[in-house]
Coordinates of C-alpha atoms in Angstrom, one line a residue:
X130 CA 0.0 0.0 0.0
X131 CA 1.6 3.4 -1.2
X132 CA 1.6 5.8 2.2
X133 CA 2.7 9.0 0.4
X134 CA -0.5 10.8 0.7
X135 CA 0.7 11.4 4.5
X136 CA 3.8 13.0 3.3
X137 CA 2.6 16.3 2.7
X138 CA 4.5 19.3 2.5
X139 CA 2.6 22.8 3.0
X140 CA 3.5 24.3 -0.7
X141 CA 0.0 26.2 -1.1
X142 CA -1.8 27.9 1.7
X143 CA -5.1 28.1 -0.1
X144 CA -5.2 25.1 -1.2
X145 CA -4.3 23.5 2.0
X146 CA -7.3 25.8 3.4
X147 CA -9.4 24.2 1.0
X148 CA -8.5 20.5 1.5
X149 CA -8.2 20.8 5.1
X150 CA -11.9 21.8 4.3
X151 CA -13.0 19.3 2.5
X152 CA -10.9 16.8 4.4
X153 CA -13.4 17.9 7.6
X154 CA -16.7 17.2 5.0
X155 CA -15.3 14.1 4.3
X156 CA -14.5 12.7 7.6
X157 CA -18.2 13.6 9.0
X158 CA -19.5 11.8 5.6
X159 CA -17.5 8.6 6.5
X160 CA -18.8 8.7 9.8
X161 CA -22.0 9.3 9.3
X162 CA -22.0 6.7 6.6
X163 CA -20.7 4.1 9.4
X164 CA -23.4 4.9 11.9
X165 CA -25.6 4.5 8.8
X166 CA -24.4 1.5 7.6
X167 CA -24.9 -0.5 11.4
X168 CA -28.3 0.7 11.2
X169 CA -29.1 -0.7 7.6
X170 CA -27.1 -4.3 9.2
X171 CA -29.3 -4.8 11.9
X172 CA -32.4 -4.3 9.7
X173 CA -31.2 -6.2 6.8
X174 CA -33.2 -9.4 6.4
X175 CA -31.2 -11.8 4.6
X176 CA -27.8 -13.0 5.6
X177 CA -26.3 -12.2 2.1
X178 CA -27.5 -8.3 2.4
X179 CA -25.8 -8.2 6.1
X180 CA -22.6 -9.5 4.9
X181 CA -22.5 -6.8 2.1
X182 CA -23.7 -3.6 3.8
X183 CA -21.2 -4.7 7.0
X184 CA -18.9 -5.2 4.4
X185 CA -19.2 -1.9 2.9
X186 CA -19.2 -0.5 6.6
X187 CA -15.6 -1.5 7.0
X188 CA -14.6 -0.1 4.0
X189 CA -15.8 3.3 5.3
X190 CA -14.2 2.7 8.6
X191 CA -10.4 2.3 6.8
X192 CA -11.7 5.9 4.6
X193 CA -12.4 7.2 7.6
X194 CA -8.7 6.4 9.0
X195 CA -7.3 7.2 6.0
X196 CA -9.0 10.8 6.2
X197 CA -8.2 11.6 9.6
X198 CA -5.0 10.6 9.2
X199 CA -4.2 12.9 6.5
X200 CA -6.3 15.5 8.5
X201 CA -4.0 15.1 11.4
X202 CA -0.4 15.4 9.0
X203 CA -1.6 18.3 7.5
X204 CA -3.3 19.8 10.4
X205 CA -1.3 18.8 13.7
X206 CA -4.9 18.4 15.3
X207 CA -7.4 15.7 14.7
X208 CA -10.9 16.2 13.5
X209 CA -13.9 15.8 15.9
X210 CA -16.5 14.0 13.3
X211 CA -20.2 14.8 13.6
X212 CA -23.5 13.1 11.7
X213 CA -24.1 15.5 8.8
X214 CA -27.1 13.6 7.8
X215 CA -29.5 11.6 9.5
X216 CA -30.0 7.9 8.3
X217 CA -33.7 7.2 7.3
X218 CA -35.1 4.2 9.8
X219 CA -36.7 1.9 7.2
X220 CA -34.2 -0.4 5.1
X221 CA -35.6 0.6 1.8
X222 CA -35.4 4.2 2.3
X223 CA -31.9 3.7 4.0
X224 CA -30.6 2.1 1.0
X225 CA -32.1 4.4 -1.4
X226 CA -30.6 7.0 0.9
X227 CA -26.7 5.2 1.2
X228 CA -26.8 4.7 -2.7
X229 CA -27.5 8.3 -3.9
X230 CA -25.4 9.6 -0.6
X231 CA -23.0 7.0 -2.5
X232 CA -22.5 8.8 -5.9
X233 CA -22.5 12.4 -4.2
X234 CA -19.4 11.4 -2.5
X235 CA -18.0 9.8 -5.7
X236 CA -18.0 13.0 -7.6
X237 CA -16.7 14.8 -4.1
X238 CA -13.7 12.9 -4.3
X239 CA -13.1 13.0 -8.1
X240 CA -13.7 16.9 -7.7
X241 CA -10.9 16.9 -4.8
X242 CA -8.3 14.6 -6.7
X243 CA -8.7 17.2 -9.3
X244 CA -7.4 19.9 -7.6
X245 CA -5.0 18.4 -5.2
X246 CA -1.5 18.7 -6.3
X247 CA 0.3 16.1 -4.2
X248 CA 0.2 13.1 -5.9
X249 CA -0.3 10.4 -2.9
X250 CA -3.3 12.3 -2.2
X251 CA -4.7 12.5 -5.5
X252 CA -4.3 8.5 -5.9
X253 CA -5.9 8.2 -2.4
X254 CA -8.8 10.4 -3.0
X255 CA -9.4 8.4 -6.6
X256 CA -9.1 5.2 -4.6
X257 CA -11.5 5.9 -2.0
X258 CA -13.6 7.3 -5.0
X259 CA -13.5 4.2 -6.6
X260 CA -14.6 2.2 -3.8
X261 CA -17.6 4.5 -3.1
X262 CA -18.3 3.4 -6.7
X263 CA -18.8 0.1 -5.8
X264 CA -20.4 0.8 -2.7
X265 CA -23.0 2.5 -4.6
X266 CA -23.6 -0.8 -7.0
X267 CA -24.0 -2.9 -4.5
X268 CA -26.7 -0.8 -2.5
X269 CA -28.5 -0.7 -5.9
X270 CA -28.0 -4.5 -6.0
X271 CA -29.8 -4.6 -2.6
X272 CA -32.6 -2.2 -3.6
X273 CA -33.1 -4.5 -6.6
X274 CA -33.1 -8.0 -5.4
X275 CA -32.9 -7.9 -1.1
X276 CA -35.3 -5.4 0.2
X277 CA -39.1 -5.3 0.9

């Protein structure tokens, strides 16, 4: 695993403002996606939609990590996460909910890796979009063939 995304050197102080910005929006997304996701778990019916959506949990857990890790390198503080968004209580609606909240955060990330200069954070940023990618797939595989 390449760990140069947490060797960052100041070079630009607005665009450190700006990450540092959207580094905050996406740590309070990947919590809020992991309180999500243990809700959706424990309501998921079959043992096959469980495995997936606690699946996808653990990926947003390491992004999370990963995030505040960077967060603390270029910050010297760590991030105090928050729930941005509340997680609707039915399964259906939550996984209509994590799969659109899914492809927002894809573009979010793609949108940041565009901008950032250093290059461990710009693969990092397209890796974690990638993942939210698939995240969102499966969710729509749920919604299609697991939920009632």
């Amino acid at each position: 695993m390449y760990s140069g995304y947490y060797d960052y050197t100041p070079y630009d102080m607005r665009q450190n403002t700006r990450l540092i910005k959207d580094l905050e929006k996406a740590i309070n997304g990947e919590y809020s996606a992991i309180q999500c996701y243990e809700k959706l778990a424990l309501k998921a019916k079959s043992p096959e939609a469980k495995k997936i959506i606690q699946e996808i949990r653990q990926d947003e857990v390491r992004h999370y990590q990963q995030f505040s890790q960077l967060y603390l390198s270029l910050t010297g503080r760590t991030h105090k996460p928050s729930v941005t968004e509340p997680c609707p209580d039915q399964l259906r609606e939550g996984l209509i909910f994590a799969f659109k909240d899914e492809q927002k955060t894809v573009d979010f990330y793609l949108m940041v890796s565009d901008y950032v200069r250093n290059q461990g954070t710009k693969e990092l940023m397209r890796r974690i979009a990638q993942d939210e990618q698939q995240h969102a797939v499966w969710f729509l595989y749920l919604l299609t063939h697991h939920t009632t």
